Amino acid sequence: MTGNTTSITDPASKDVKKFTFDFSYWSHDGCKDDGTGYMAPDTSHPNGKKFADQKKVYNEMGAGVLKNAWEGYNSTLFAYGQTGSGKSWSMVGYGVNKGIVPIYCENLYKQIDEKRAAGAKEQYEVMFSMLEIYNENVQDLLDSSPSKKYLNVRQHPKSGFYADGLKSVPVGTYAEIEQRIEEGTRNRTVASTKMNATSSRAHTIVTIKFVQKSVNAAGEEMAKSAEANLVDLAGSERADSTGATGARLKEGAAINQSLSSLGNCIAALAEIAGGKKNMQVPYRDSMLTKLLKNALGGNSKTIMIAALSPADINFEETLSTLRYADRAKQIKTTARVNEDPTAQLIRELQEENEKLKAMLASGKMDMSLLENGEGGADMTDEERAKLKNELEAEYKGMLEKNKLDMENMEKEFQKRLQESQGQAAGVTGTGKKQIEAAGVTGTGKKQIEAAGVIEIGKKQIEAAGVTGTGKKQIGAAGVTGTGKKQIGAAGVTGTGKKQIEAAGVTGTGKKQIEAAGVTGTVKKQIETAGVTGTG
């Protein structure tokens, strides 16, 4: 391995194949115990300079996953390779040689503590889950009960596939996460094979959900969330390499089926990235590919670790892994920040305003405009001062515009929030506008929403076009059919109880309106609208 290039030599033909990736790490030899058990580079060894210890691997790959989490992006990091090649070492580690997962968790809480100590107003929540896929069955590794059942994998129309019933537990400290990782690791399915005495016979997925909550200037709660999926895949070797028989052989078949499905998905996505049209990605072929759908081709920033064996006896497996990784690097995902779009725009404008305020306060304008502009080098001090004042005025104008944009967006956000609350109550569309147009506000509005006025009742209100009071209200309503006959027969000319009784609003309908607690003007408006019967 040299730089970001990995070379592999065929032991028979001596042909050399080269593969280029973002990183190529050597961690087979060239290390020594630093006295604490940590394996550090041994500068006296020929390979000491290129030995990649756990901290180096995390700093160059895992740290980016943590940065993504703070910015609101989902991330997935998965390790692929044959048994004994170092997948679990890279992901989890051993003892003081912590892998990416524990270092990620430790640094997440360090940064949370630093922000809190600095007086951050945001609130932070961390949720942890851990599952394994064994023989195409999904198990919750945080469920130690003897009666635990396999989890069903279902599909949500928006968020995609998920394991129904998977425990996601709140974790307030790094120590709690460590405890959960140990708990889940104890429950993993392992077995001895010829390749590895303690080989994991299942795929393991650790999910850490990080939520940041804040309150904007209008007093509304804003949230930004991110999920980090850290995946340790089972060994990818052929059955004859493991010496497996019976149950172990069946496990190997299931492992190879899911890894083959993963390979097919990666190949299809690579074709799509290359411009091929009408390609179907076979996510449904295995539980693994269902649960990794977002990671492979959806809302996630994804990193693949290809763990390799340096032994020539494993040449074919190593070459297969390298080809697998070479296809995977061609895939393009579409990660996006998981926050309300309005909240994102407001946040960006706030950040821009803070920068503008800082520049105005310091008096340091963006003088590159002065240096790079036409004739900038020949400006007199007077001309420079004049242009600086113009820039200052421009910055102030930008500040005011940003402030106005933020206010407008917050108003629009509040409007959408109120509309969504109205929709949740069953009052939607035109009907909701008519109720608001009728001057029904405050407690009265809440009472209508609480009454669950829907279907027939809602249609009658909408048909009524209630906007005023008394007879004018009924006349403007254009009430037809039974309602019109009731009103006409009643000879309604006044308001209040006579109007209600004259309208023929009786029986169950009247009781329902009264039971809903709708009184006063609001009650009159509903009743004059011709709401009768069950509606």
XYZ file of C-alpha atoms in Angstrom:
535
model
C 0.000 0.000 0.000
C 1.431 3.314 -1.112
C -0.488 6.545 -0.559
C -4.067 5.822 -1.600
C -3.108 2.927 -3.898
C -3.504 -0.737 -2.964
C -1.546 -3.287 -5.004
C -2.165 -7.049 -5.057
C 0.126 -9.669 -6.613
C -1.134 -12.964 -8.015
C 0.972 -15.645 -6.253
C 0.890 -17.867 -9.352
C 1.397 -15.496 -12.285
C 3.055 -12.652 -10.329
C 0.760 -10.205 -12.140
C 0.141 -7.015 -10.159
C -3.243 -5.327 -10.008
C -3.643 -1.820 -8.593
C -6.707 -0.182 -7.070
C -7.057 3.459 -6.028
C -9.294 4.548 -3.147
C -9.666 7.616 -0.921
C -7.465 5.932 1.702
C -5.308 2.797 1.785
C -4.178 1.708 5.257
C -1.548 -0.832 6.286
C -2.168 -2.354 9.732
C -0.713 -5.872 9.486
C 2.689 -5.249 11.034
C 4.970 -2.343 11.907
C 3.443 -1.711 15.336
C 4.326 -2.231 18.990
C 2.669 -2.017 22.401
C 3.192 1.489 23.792
C 3.098 0.158 27.355
C -0.655 0.568 27.861
C -1.707 -2.146 25.435
C -2.299 0.339 22.619
C -0.760 -0.705 19.306
C 1.222 2.290 18.036
C 3.534 2.619 14.994
C 6.992 1.096 15.529
C 9.433 3.494 13.899
C 12.193 0.868 13.978
C 10.160 -1.518 11.801
C 10.326 -1.294 7.962
C 6.533 -0.853 7.830
C 6.366 1.361 10.916
C 5.947 4.588 8.965
C 2.912 3.349 7.068
C 1.246 1.504 9.967
C -2.247 2.938 10.549
C -3.270 2.809 14.198
C -6.879 3.131 15.387
C -6.639 6.866 16.056
C -5.354 7.582 12.548
C -8.174 5.593 10.944
C -10.791 7.379 13.061
C -9.343 10.846 12.465
C -9.386 10.376 8.693
C -12.765 8.621 8.387
C -14.797 8.479 11.595
C -14.364 12.174 12.421
C -16.190 13.034 9.197
C -19.154 10.938 10.316
C -19.323 12.962 13.547
C -19.057 16.244 11.624
C -21.960 15.090 9.443
C -24.043 14.404 12.560
C -23.603 17.960 13.846
C -24.565 19.345 10.442
C -27.711 17.178 10.302
C -26.604 14.615 7.695
C -27.184 10.880 7.978
C -24.044 8.768 7.647
C -23.323 5.088 7.159
C -20.005 3.366 7.621
C -19.809 -0.341 6.842
C -16.928 -2.820 6.914
C -16.748 -5.592 4.308
C -14.267 -8.450 3.963
C -13.536 -12.061 4.801
C -13.442 -13.417 8.339
C -10.278 -12.480 10.205
C -9.412 -9.540 7.950
C -10.096 -6.866 10.577
C -13.712 -5.703 10.153
C -14.651 -5.868 13.833
C -11.202 -4.534 14.784
C -11.839 -1.459 12.626
C -15.431 -0.915 13.753
C -15.351 -1.861 17.453
C -11.715 -2.567 18.334
C -10.490 -4.380 21.406
C -9.606 -3.030 24.856
C -7.695 0.252 24.693
C -7.481 -0.124 20.912
C -10.925 1.379 20.407
C -12.481 1.208 16.964
C -14.528 3.794 15.100
C -17.820 3.165 16.952
C -16.603 3.805 20.539
C -14.338 6.713 19.517
C -17.252 8.304 17.629
C -19.481 8.010 20.709
C -16.795 9.284 23.078
C -16.068 12.342 20.934
C -19.778 13.075 20.450
C -20.257 13.458 24.209
C -17.029 15.430 24.576
C -18.300 17.956 22.046
C -21.757 18.082 23.659
C -20.129 18.781 27.057
C -17.925 21.495 25.527
C -20.917 23.238 23.971
C -22.893 23.081 27.212
C -19.930 24.468 29.149
C -19.732 27.330 26.640
C -23.378 28.223 27.373
C -25.071 26.688 24.332
C -28.858 27.092 24.443
C -29.559 24.016 22.320
C -30.779 20.776 23.848
C -29.200 17.498 22.772
C -30.653 14.000 22.665
C -28.850 10.764 21.769
C -30.652 7.475 21.052
C -28.931 4.101 20.612
C -30.048 0.869 18.936
C -28.235 -2.311 17.928
C -29.490 -5.189 15.775
C -28.153 -8.197 13.956
C -29.272 -10.044 10.838
C -28.768 -13.777 11.359
C -29.960 -16.340 8.794
C -32.132 -13.598 7.225
C -33.813 -12.923 10.584
C -33.539 -9.588 12.398
C -32.860 -9.625 16.148
C -32.706 -6.787 18.685
C -29.341 -7.099 20.449
C -30.565 -4.954 23.352
C -33.303 -7.493 24.085
C -31.912 -10.203 26.381
C -35.243 -11.820 27.228
C -35.444 -15.576 26.506
C -38.808 -15.093 24.804
C -37.612 -12.441 22.343
C -38.899 -12.734 18.797
C -37.507 -11.866 15.414
C -38.386 -8.364 14.211
C -40.407 -7.721 11.065
C -38.863 -5.403 8.489
C -41.496 -2.999 7.177
C -41.444 -0.112 4.739
C -42.484 3.443 5.550
C -43.594 5.454 2.475
C -41.230 8.314 3.310
C -38.397 7.039 5.506
C -38.014 3.604 3.889
C -37.355 0.211 5.481
C -37.136 -0.192 9.260
C -37.123 -2.977 11.866
C -40.517 -2.851 13.569
C -40.221 -3.027 17.363
C -36.480 -2.319 17.544
C -35.560 -0.706 20.871
C -34.047 2.747 20.594
C -32.867 3.709 24.077
C -31.850 7.182 25.307
C -28.211 7.420 26.377
C -27.077 10.424 28.379
C -23.344 9.717 28.721
C -20.536 7.910 26.951
C -20.444 5.398 29.831
C -24.069 4.476 29.075
C -23.247 3.906 25.407
C -20.258 1.735 26.383
C -22.578 -0.315 28.566
C -25.066 -0.729 25.693
C -22.336 -1.724 23.225
C -21.063 -4.370 25.664
C -24.622 -5.603 26.218
C -25.267 -5.896 22.491
C -21.896 -7.514 21.803
C -22.606 -10.223 24.407
C -25.852 -11.048 22.597
C -24.256 -11.350 19.155
C -24.263 -14.685 17.367
C -20.686 -15.983 17.158
C -19.273 -19.398 16.337
C -15.932 -21.012 15.685
C -14.902 -21.639 12.074
C -11.600 -22.629 10.499
C -11.081 -18.966 9.582
C -11.731 -17.480 13.035
C -12.250 -18.996 16.496
C -14.786 -16.308 17.436
C -16.279 -15.436 14.073
C -19.402 -13.282 13.990
C -22.019 -15.224 12.076
C -24.335 -12.249 11.572
C -24.363 -8.697 10.257
C -24.491 -6.087 13.040
C -25.937 -2.577 12.665
C -25.458 0.056 15.384
C -27.597 3.187 14.924
C -26.931 6.368 16.886
C -29.560 9.063 16.434
C -28.483 12.574 17.410
C -31.093 15.342 17.790
C -30.359 19.038 18.331
C -33.264 21.170 19.547
C -33.402 24.943 19.702
C -35.974 27.729 19.962
C -36.124 30.456 17.313
C -36.957 34.148 17.744
C -40.694 33.415 17.457
C -40.512 30.936 20.345
C -40.974 27.891 18.092
C -39.014 24.695 18.682
C -36.734 23.768 15.788
C -35.062 20.364 15.493
C -32.206 18.956 13.444
C -31.520 15.226 13.521
C -28.975 12.812 12.087
C -28.496 9.064 12.171
C -25.118 7.351 12.092
C -25.381 3.720 10.987
C -22.235 1.757 11.822
C -22.285 -1.672 10.185
C -20.083 -4.714 10.836
C -20.810 -7.297 8.129
C -20.299 -11.029 8.545
C -17.366 -12.666 6.741
C -17.555 -12.824 2.947
C -15.474 -15.988 2.396
C -16.532 -19.047 0.414
C -17.927 -22.051 2.288
C -14.932 -24.280 1.520
C -12.599 -21.754 3.176
C -14.369 -21.996 6.531
C -14.531 -25.769 6.889
C -18.162 -25.302 7.904
C -20.690 -28.124 8.052
C -24.290 -28.503 9.234
C -25.633 -25.388 10.961
C -22.425 -23.436 10.219
C -22.799 -24.253 6.521
C -26.413 -23.025 6.559
C -25.281 -19.804 8.235
C -22.637 -19.340 5.562
C -25.218 -19.782 2.814
C -27.443 -17.088 4.388
C -24.456 -14.757 4.831
C -23.354 -15.238 1.238
C -26.914 -14.732 -0.022
C -27.209 -11.351 1.703
C -23.693 -10.278 0.688
C -24.428 -11.360 -2.876
C -27.602 -9.230 -2.769
C -25.527 -6.334 -1.440
C -23.098 -6.838 -4.315
C -25.947 -6.852 -6.835
C -27.300 -3.583 -5.399
C -23.847 -1.999 -5.510
C -23.363 -3.163 -9.115
C -26.764 -1.765 -10.163
C -26.121 1.558 -8.420
C -22.695 1.785 -10.057
C -24.362 1.266 -13.456
C -26.865 4.026 -12.672
C -24.027 6.335 -11.601
C -22.399 5.568 -14.954
C -25.476 6.799 -16.808
C -27.401 3.585 -17.429
C -31.172 4.120 -17.512
C -34.091 1.983 -16.296
C -31.998 -0.065 -13.857
C -33.865 -1.785 -11.043
C -31.912 -1.949 -7.777
C -32.798 -5.255 -6.008
C -33.053 -3.917 -2.456
C -35.811 -6.396 -1.575
C -33.627 -9.460 -2.166
C -32.366 -9.573 1.433
C -32.951 -8.088 4.882
C -29.496 -6.517 4.759
C -30.114 -4.594 1.535
C -33.546 -3.476 2.717
C -32.097 -1.948 5.879
C -29.137 -0.444 3.986
C -31.247 1.064 1.189
C -30.816 4.641 2.403
C -27.108 4.075 2.983
C -26.540 2.791 -0.540
C -28.670 5.046 -2.689
C -30.614 7.419 -0.500
C -30.319 10.075 2.183
C -26.892 9.243 3.599
C -23.197 9.975 3.310
C -21.655 6.520 3.120
C -18.167 5.121 3.686
C -17.135 1.543 2.918
C -14.169 -0.071 4.666
C -12.764 -2.988 2.654
C -10.827 -5.172 5.109
C -8.129 -7.269 3.399
C -5.979 -10.261 4.309
C -2.306 -9.929 3.241
C -1.876 -13.726 3.018
C -1.316 -15.108 -0.494
C -3.573 -18.073 0.308
C -6.462 -15.583 0.448
C -5.626 -13.962 -2.899
C -8.971 -14.745 -4.563
C -11.016 -13.466 -1.609
C -8.906 -10.324 -1.331
C -9.193 -9.612 -5.056
C -12.964 -10.105 -4.843
C -13.165 -7.610 -1.952
C -11.118 -5.036 -3.873
C -13.381 -5.339 -6.911
C -16.398 -5.019 -4.638
C -15.007 -1.794 -3.163
C -14.042 -0.481 -6.601
C -17.692 -0.741 -7.709
C -18.957 0.765 -4.464
C -16.869 3.929 -4.850
C -18.770 4.775 -8.043
C -22.106 5.066 -6.227
C -23.560 8.523 -5.648
C -25.942 9.182 -2.776
C -28.119 12.256 -2.159
C -27.595 13.191 1.471
C -29.537 16.190 2.786
C -29.790 18.017 6.096
C -32.613 16.597 8.204
C -34.339 19.799 9.292
C -37.302 21.917 8.263
C -36.303 23.797 5.059
C -37.540 27.062 6.554
C -35.504 26.421 9.688
C -32.431 25.781 7.552
C -32.845 29.032 5.608
C -33.406 31.014 8.798
C -30.327 29.417 10.374
C -28.176 30.246 7.332
C -29.404 33.855 7.312
C -28.685 34.136 11.040
C -25.151 32.847 10.476
C -24.632 35.299 7.617
C -25.916 38.167 9.754
C -23.520 37.262 12.562
C -20.602 37.418 10.108
C -21.790 40.773 8.736
C -22.196 42.180 12.263
C -18.703 41.011 13.185
C -17.203 42.696 10.105
C -19.088 45.928 10.765
C -18.069 45.931 14.433
C -14.394 45.375 13.595
C -14.405 47.777 10.667
C -12.772 45.090 8.526
C -14.616 44.974 5.223
C -13.935 42.474 2.442
C -11.068 44.504 0.998
C -10.494 41.985 -1.813
C -13.058 44.020 -3.735
C -10.736 46.985 -3.426
C -7.582 45.086 -4.364
C -9.020 43.101 -7.288
C -11.289 45.711 -8.785
C -10.298 47.553 -11.931
C -7.685 50.116 -11.026
C -7.802 49.060 -7.374
C -4.055 49.179 -6.996
C -3.995 52.832 -8.151
C -6.687 54.104 -5.753
C -5.937 57.048 -3.524
C -6.575 56.829 0.215
C -9.600 59.066 -0.258
C -11.045 56.759 -2.941
C -10.416 53.706 -0.774
C -12.167 55.331 2.202
C -15.126 56.229 0.007
C -15.431 52.688 -1.336
C -15.085 51.287 2.189
C -18.017 53.449 3.297
C -20.031 52.184 0.335
C -19.261 48.599 1.349
C -20.303 49.340 4.917
C -23.622 50.744 3.678
C -24.069 47.671 1.479
C -23.433 45.341 4.451
C -25.996 47.219 6.530
C -28.499 46.864 3.705
C -27.816 43.124 3.554
C -28.359 42.892 7.304
C -31.754 44.567 7.043
C -32.786 42.431 4.077
C -31.761 39.226 5.863
C -33.660 40.314 8.954
C -36.797 41.011 6.898
C -36.458 37.667 5.075
C -36.182 35.853 8.411
C -39.274 37.588 9.770
C -41.267 36.704 6.646
C -40.122 33.082 6.748
C -41.015 32.773 10.424
C -44.480 34.178 9.675
C -44.892 31.690 6.832
C -43.672 28.888 9.105
C -46.207 29.900 11.768
C -48.953 29.960 9.142
C -48.058 26.466 7.936
C -47.906 25.268 11.528
C -51.432 26.554 12.197
C -52.694 24.975 8.986
C -51.165 21.620 9.882
C -52.773 21.805 13.334
C -56.126 22.514 11.689
C -55.652 19.546 9.361
C -54.857 17.291 12.298
C -58.191 18.289 13.835
C -60.045 17.163 10.708
C -60.805 20.737 9.532
C -58.981 21.246 6.243
C -58.928 23.179 2.970
C -61.752 25.555 2.137
C -63.742 24.542 5.190
C -60.990 25.723 7.507
C -60.737 29.053 5.691
C -64.493 29.542 5.986
C -64.445 28.876 9.703
C -61.623 31.414 10.089
C -63.442 33.860 7.788
C -66.475 33.564 10.037
C -64.492 35.248 12.762
C -64.248 32.083 14.815
C -61.061 32.461 16.849
C -59.500 31.560 20.179
C -61.497 29.211 22.386
C -64.312 28.995 19.861
C -61.981 27.797 17.147
C -60.503 25.201 19.470
C -63.992 23.984 20.292
C -64.823 23.469 16.622
C -61.562 21.576 16.121
C -62.182 19.535 19.260
C -65.659 18.702 18.002
C -64.110 16.861 15.052
C -66.387 18.518 12.474
C -65.770 16.343 9.430
C -67.432 14.732 6.397
C -71.154 15.637 6.274
C -70.929 18.323 8.951
C -67.892 19.857 7.333
C -69.522 19.864 3.900
C -72.532 21.654 5.334
C -70.331 24.304 6.918
C -68.415 24.714 3.650
C -71.662 24.862 1.651
C -72.963 27.413 4.097
C -70.129 29.861 3.560
C -70.755 31.177 7.075
C -69.412 34.726 7.296
C -71.811 36.792 9.346
C -74.714 36.371 11.798
C -78.502 36.238 11.660
C -80.590 35.991 8.505
C -77.922 37.513 6.240
C -75.673 34.660 7.202
C -78.255 32.111 6.082
C -79.074 33.972 2.884
C -75.432 34.284 1.901
C -74.981 30.630 2.658
C -76.855 29.379 -0.343
C -78.221 26.552 1.801
C -80.157 24.099 -0.342
C -82.040 20.857 0.054
C -83.350 19.849 3.474
C -81.444 22.647 5.177
C -83.130 25.291 2.996
C -86.581 23.857 3.622
C -85.959 23.844 7.353
C -84.796 27.436 7.315
C -87.548 28.558 4.969
C -90.254 26.839 6.983
C -88.879 28.406 10.080
C -89.193 31.951 8.815
C -85.990 32.829 10.533
C -85.662 36.573 11.080
C -83.880 36.896 14.372
C -80.945 35.333 16.102
C -80.263 33.063 19.030
C -82.412 30.182 20.174
C -85.367 30.940 17.879
C -83.090 30.708 14.893
C -81.734 27.355 16.038
C -85.140 25.893 16.772
C -86.624 27.311 13.576
C -83.823 25.699 11.606
C -84.947 22.313 12.783
C -81.635 21.395 14.379
C -82.788 18.728 16.790
C -82.068 15.272 18.136
C -78.658 13.666 17.913
C -77.146 16.487 15.851
C -78.066 19.109 18.414
C -76.846 16.958 21.278
C -73.531 16.419 19.546
C -73.011 20.128 19.040
C -73.873 20.807 22.661
C -71.784 17.901 23.901
C -68.817 19.332 22.021
C -68.987 22.376 24.267
C -69.688 24.726 21.347
C -71.574 27.710 22.756
C -72.369 31.343 22.127
C -71.785 32.899 18.719
C -69.888 29.866 17.480
C -72.851 27.616 18.292
C -75.193 29.949 16.448
C -72.935 29.954 13.405
C -72.769 26.174 13.257
C -76.491 25.752 13.819
C -77.514 28.415 11.309
C -75.300 26.648 8.779
C -77.843 23.849 8.660
C -75.774 21.194 10.458
C -78.322 18.501 11.281
C -78.581 14.816 12.003
C -75.486 12.836 12.881
C -73.249 15.432 11.216
